[in-house]
Coordinates of C-alpha atoms and ligand atoms in Angstrom, one line a residue:
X1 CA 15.3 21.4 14.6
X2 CA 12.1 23.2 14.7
X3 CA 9.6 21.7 17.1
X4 CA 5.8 22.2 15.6
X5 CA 2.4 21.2 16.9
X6 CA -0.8 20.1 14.7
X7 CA -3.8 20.6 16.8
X8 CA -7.3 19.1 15.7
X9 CA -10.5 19.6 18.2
X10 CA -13.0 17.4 18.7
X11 CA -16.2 17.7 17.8
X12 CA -20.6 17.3 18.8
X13 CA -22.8 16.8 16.8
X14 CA -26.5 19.1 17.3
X15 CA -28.6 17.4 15.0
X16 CA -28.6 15.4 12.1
X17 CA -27.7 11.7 12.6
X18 CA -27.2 9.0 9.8
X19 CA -27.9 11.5 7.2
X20 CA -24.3 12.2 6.0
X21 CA -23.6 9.1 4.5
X22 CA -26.8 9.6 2.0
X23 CA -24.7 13.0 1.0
X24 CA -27.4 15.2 3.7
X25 CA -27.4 17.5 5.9
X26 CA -25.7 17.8 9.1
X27 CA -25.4 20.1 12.2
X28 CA -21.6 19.9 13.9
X29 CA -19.6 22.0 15.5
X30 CA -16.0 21.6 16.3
X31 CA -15.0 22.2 20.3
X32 CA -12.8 23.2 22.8
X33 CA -11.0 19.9 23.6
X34 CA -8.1 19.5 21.5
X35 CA -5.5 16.6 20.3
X36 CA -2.3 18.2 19.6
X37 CA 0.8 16.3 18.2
X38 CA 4.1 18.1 18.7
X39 CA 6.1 17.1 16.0
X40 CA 9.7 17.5 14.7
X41 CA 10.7 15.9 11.2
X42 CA 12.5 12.4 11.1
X43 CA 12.5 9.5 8.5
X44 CA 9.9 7.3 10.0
X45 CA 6.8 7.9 12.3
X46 CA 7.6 7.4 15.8
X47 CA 5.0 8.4 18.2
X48 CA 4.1 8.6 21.9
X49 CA 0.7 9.5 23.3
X50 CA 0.5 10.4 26.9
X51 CA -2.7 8.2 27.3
X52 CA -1.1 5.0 25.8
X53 CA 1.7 3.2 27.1
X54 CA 3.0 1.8 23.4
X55 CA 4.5 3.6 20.9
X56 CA 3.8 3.5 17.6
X57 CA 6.4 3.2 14.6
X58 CA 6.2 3.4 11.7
X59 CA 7.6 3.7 7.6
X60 CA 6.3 6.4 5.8
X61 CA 4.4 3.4 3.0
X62 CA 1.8 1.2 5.1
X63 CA 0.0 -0.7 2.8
X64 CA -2.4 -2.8 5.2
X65 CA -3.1 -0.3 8.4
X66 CA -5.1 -2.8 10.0
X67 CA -2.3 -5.1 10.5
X68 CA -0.9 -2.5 12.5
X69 CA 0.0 -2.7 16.3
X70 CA -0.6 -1.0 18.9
X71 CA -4.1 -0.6 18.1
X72 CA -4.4 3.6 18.2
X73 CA -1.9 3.0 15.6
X74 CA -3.8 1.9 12.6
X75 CA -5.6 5.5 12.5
X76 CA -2.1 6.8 12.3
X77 CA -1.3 4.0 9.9
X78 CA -4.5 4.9 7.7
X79 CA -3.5 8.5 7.2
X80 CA 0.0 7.4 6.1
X81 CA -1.4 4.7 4.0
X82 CA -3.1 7.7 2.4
X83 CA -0.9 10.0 2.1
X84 CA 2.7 8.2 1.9
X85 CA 4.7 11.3 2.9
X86 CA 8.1 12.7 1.7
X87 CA 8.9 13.4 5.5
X88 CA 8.0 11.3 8.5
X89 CA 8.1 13.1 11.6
X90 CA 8.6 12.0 15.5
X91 CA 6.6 13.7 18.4
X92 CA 4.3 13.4 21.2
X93 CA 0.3 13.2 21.5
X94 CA -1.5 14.7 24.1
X95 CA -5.2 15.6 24.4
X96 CA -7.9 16.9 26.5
X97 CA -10.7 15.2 24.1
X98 CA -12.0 12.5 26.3
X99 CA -10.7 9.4 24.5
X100 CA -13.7 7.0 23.5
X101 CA -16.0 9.2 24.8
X102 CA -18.3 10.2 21.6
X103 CA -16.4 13.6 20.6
X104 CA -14.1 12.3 18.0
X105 CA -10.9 11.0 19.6
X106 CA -9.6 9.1 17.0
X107 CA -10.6 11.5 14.0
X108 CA -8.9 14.4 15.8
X109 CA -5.9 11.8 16.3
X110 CA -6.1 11.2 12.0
X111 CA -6.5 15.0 11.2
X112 CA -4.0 16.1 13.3
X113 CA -1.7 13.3 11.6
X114 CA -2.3 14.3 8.4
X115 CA -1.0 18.0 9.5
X116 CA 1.9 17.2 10.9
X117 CA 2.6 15.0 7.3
X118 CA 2.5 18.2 5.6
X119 CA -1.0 17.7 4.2
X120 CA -0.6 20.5 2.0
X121 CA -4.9 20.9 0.4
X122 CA -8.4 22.4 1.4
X123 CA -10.5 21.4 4.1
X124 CA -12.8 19.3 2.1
X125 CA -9.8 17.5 0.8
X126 CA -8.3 16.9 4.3
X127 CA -11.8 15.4 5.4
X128 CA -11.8 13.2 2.3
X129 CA -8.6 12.3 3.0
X130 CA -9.0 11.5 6.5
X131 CA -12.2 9.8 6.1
X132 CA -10.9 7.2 3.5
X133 CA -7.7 6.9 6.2
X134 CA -10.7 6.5 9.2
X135 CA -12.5 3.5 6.8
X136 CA -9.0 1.9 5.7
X137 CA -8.1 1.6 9.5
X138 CA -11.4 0.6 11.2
X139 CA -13.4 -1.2 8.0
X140 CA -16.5 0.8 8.8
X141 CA -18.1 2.6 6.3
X142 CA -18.7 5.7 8.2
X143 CA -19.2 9.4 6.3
X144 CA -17.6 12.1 6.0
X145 CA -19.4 14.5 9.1
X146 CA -16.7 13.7 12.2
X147 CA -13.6 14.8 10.2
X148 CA -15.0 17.4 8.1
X149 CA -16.5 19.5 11.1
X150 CA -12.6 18.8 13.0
X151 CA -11.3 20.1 9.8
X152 CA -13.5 23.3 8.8
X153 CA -14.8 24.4 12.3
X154 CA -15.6 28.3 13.2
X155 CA -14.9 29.9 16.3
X156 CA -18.9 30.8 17.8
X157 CA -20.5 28.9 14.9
X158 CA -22.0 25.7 14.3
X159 CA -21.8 23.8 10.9
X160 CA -24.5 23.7 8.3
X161 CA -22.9 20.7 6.5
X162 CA -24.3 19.5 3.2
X163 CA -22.5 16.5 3.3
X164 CA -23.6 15.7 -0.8
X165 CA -22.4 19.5 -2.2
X166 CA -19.5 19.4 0.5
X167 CA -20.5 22.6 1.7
X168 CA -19.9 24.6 5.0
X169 CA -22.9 27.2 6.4
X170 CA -21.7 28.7 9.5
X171 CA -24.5 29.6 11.7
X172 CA -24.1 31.8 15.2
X173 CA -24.4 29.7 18.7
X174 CA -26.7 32.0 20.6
X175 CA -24.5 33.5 23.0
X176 CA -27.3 32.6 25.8
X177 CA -26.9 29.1 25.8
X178 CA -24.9 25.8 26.9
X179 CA -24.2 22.9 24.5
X180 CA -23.3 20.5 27.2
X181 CA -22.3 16.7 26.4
X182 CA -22.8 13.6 28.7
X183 CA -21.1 10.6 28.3
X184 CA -23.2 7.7 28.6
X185 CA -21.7 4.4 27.8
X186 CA -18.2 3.0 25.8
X187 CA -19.4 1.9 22.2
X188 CA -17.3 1.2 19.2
X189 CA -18.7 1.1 15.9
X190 CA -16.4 -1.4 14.5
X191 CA -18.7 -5.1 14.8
X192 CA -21.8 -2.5 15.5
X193 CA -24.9 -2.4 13.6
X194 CA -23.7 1.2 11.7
X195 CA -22.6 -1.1 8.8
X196 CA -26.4 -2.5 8.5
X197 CA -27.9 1.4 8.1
X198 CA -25.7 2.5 5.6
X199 CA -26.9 -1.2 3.8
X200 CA -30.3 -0.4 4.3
X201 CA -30.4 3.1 3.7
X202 CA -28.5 1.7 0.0
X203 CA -31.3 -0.5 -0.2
X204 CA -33.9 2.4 0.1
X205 CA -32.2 4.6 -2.9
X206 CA -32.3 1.5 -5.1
X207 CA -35.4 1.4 -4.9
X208 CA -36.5 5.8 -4.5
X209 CA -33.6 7.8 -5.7
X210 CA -31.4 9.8 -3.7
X211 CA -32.5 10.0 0.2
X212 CA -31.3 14.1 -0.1
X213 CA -34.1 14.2 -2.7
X214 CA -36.1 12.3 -1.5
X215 CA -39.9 13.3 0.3
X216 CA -41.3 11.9 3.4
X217 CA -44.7 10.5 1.3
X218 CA -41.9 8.7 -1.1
X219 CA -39.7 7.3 2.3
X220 CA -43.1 5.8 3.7
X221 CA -44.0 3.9 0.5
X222 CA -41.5 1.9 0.7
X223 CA -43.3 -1.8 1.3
X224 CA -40.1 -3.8 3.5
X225 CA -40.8 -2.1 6.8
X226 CA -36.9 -1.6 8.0
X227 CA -36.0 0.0 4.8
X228 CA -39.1 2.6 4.9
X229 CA -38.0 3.0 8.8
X230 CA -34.6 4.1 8.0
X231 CA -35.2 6.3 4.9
X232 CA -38.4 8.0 6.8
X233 CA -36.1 9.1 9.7
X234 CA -33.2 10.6 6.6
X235 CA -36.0 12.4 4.9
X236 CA -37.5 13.6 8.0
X237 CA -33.8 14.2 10.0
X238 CA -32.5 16.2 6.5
X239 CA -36.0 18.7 7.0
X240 CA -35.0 18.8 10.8
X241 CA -31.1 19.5 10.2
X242 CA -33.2 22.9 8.2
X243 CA -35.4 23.8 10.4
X244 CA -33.1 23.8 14.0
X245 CA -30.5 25.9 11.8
X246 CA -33.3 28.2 10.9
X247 CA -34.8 28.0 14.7
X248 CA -31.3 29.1 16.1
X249 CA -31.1 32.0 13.3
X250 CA -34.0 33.3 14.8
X251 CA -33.4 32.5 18.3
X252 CA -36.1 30.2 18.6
X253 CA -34.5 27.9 21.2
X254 CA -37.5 26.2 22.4
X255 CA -38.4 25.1 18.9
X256 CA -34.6 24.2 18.1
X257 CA -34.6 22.5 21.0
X258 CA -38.1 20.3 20.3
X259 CA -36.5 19.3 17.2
X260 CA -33.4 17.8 19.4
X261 CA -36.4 15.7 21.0
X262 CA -38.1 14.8 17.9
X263 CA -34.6 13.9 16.1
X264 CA -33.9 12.0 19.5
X265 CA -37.2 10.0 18.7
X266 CA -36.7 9.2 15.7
X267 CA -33.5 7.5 16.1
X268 CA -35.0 6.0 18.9
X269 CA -37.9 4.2 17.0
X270 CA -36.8 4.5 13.1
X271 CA -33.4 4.4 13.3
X272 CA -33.3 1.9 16.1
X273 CA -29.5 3.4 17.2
X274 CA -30.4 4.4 20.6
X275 CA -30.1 2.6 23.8
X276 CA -32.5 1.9 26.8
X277 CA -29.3 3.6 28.7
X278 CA -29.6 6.5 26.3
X279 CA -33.4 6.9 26.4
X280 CA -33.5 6.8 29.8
X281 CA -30.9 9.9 30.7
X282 CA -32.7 11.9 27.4
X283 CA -35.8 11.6 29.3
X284 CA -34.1 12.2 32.5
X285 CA -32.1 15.7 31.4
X286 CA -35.3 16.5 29.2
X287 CA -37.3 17.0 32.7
X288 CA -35.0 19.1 33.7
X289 CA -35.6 22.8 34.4
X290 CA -34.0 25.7 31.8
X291 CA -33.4 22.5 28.9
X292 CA -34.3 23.1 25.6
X293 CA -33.8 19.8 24.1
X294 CA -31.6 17.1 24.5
X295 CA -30.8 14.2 21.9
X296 CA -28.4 11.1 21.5
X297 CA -25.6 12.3 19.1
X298 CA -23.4 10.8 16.6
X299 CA -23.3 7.1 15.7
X300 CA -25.3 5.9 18.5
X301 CA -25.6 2.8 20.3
X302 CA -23.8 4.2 23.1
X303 CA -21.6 7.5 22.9
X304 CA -23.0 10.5 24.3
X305 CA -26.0 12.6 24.7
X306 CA -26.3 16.9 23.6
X307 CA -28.2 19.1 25.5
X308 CA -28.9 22.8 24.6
X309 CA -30.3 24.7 28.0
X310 CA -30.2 27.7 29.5
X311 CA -26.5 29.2 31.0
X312 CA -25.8 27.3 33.8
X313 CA -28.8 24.7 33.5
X314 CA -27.2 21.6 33.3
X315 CA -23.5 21.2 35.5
X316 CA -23.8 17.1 35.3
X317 CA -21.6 17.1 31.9
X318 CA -18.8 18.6 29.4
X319 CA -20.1 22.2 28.6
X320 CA -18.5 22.7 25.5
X321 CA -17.9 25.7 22.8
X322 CA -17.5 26.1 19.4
X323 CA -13.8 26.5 17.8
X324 CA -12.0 26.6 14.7
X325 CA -11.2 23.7 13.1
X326 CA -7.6 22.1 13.0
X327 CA -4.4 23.7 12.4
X328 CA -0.6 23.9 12.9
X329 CA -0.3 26.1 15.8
X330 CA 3.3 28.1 16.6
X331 CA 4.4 27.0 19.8
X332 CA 5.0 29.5 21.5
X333 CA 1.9 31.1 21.3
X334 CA -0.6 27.9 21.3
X335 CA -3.3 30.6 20.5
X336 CA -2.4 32.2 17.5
X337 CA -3.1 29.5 14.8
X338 CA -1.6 29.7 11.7
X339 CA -4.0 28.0 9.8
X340 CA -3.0 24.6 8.0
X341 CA -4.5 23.4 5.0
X342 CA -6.8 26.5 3.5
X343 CA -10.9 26.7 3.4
Ligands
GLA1 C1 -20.4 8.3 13.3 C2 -19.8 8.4 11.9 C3 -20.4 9.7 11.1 C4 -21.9 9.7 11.2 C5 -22.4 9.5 12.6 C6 -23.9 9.4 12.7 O1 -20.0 9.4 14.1 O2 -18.4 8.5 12.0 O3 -19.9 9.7 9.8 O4 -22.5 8.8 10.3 O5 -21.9 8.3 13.2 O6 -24.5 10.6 12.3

């Protein structure tokens, strides 16, 4: 039987943070930690992980994937809930992605589920898909950034991601700089204050529009002063997602990385999704010699931190790169993807 593996990276976010579930712009890139499933068919899902000691098993209908046990099994059980495949499979998970540590464990887990399925569709299909699977499992009602830049990643490239037009602008990394991650504190969104910003940031387009379309004079009109907070730092953070795409075009890394600082404020004091932990090691790497900016990414209230510096600037962290998104790879020759699922 023919052994196959379904590979998904994780991923960092540069900038843009709370703006994807308002349809705006983001600023991802998929990187070189991976979650890999290898996979043969079978009836039901059966899988091991090396980092869990429970299996998880499986029919190939779920109908509730929160009921499921043990618990890394309800984002398996999500993407079959979704997808109710023909053919199940059996295999083994493995990954280097450090597991709860703010780059996208569990969404490189769902993608790379819905691979080895036989997800058979484009990449913004297979972050749809995912996404709903990822909201099913966890009943947070997060957007669509995480598994869209796992799915479409670009070797070299960060993602422009219009997360309203569903659209994909690859832009260079400068070749003369470190992206380098630090994991700061364990945080789960699930029970966190995430579903409160997407409320409020609803409440804010009842009452202006669309945030995407929104301008900053319109945000700060807004009389209740949490709702103007959060739909200032969208309007401003969609501008800023622009601008640090245009600064690295131009190889302005001082000024892409004083947006990192302002964006980092901003979630600090609008957004209210940072941490005195957080704060503190911003400030703290932000001092540092050769750092262009530095910024809490993703959902916040814990997670990790992003720095962009100077080669060799920073060692205290993950220094990561920017790969291709997620694929069925042959296995044996791990780096020659054949790419799953189309653009
Ligand atoms: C989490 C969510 C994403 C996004 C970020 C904040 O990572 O999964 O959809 O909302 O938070 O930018």
């Amino acid at each position: 039987m023919t052994v196959r593996i379904a590979r998904a990276p994780g991923r960092v976010n540069l900038i843009g943070d709370h703006t994807d579930y308002t349809g705006g712009l983001v600023f991802p890139m998929a990187v070189d930690r991976w979650t890999d499933i290898r996979f043969e068919p079978d009836d039901r899902i059966e899988l091991t992980s090396a980092d869990e000691p429970d299996p998880v098993s499986l029919p190939r209908h779920v109908d509730d994937p929160t009921t499921v046990t043990p618990a890394w099994g309800k984002y398996v059980a999500g993407v079959v809930s979704e997808m109710s495949p023909a053919t199940g499979l059996r295999g083994h998970v493995t990954t280097t992605i450090p597991i709860g540590g703010g780059m996208s464990s569990s969404h490189a887990l769902e993608v790379a589920v819905a691979l080895a399925l036989g997800f058979d569709g484009s990449v913004v299909e297979l972050a749809q898909l995912t996404q709903r699977a990822e909201n099913r499992a966890s009943g947070v009602p997060t957007g669509i950034m995480d598994q869209f830049s796992i799915a479409g990643g670009v070797a070299g490239h960060a993602l422009l991601m219009d997360c309203g037009a569903l659209t994909i602008t690859p832009v260079p990394v400068p070749a003369e700089v470190d992206v380098v991650v630090q994991f700061i504190a364990h945080r789960t969104l699930v029970g966190s204050a995430y579903a409160d910003r997407v409320a409020e940031c609803a409440a804010a387009e009842a009452l202006i529009g669309p945030l995407r379309e929104a301008s900053s004079a319109v945000a700060s009109s807004i009389d209740d002063p949490v709702v103007r907070k959060r739909a200032m730092h969208v309007v401003a953070e969609n501008q800023r997602v622009r601008d640090f795409a245009d600064a690295l075009r131009a190889d302005d890394l001082d000024g892409a990385g004083d947006l990192m600082l302002a964006s980092h404020a901003s979630l600090r004091d609008l957004y209210d999704t940072s941490t005195p932990q957080m704060d503190a090691s911003v400030a703290h790497v932000a001092s540092l010699p050769g750092v262009y900016g530095v910024r809490m990414t993703g959902g916040g209230f814990g997670g990790c931190i992003v720095a962009l510096t100077r080669p060799g600037a920073l060692t205290d962290g993950w220094k990561v790169t920017a790969v291709d998104g997620a694929a069925l790879v042959d296995p044996d020759g791990i780096d020659g993807p054949a790419r799953g699922g189309g653009s």
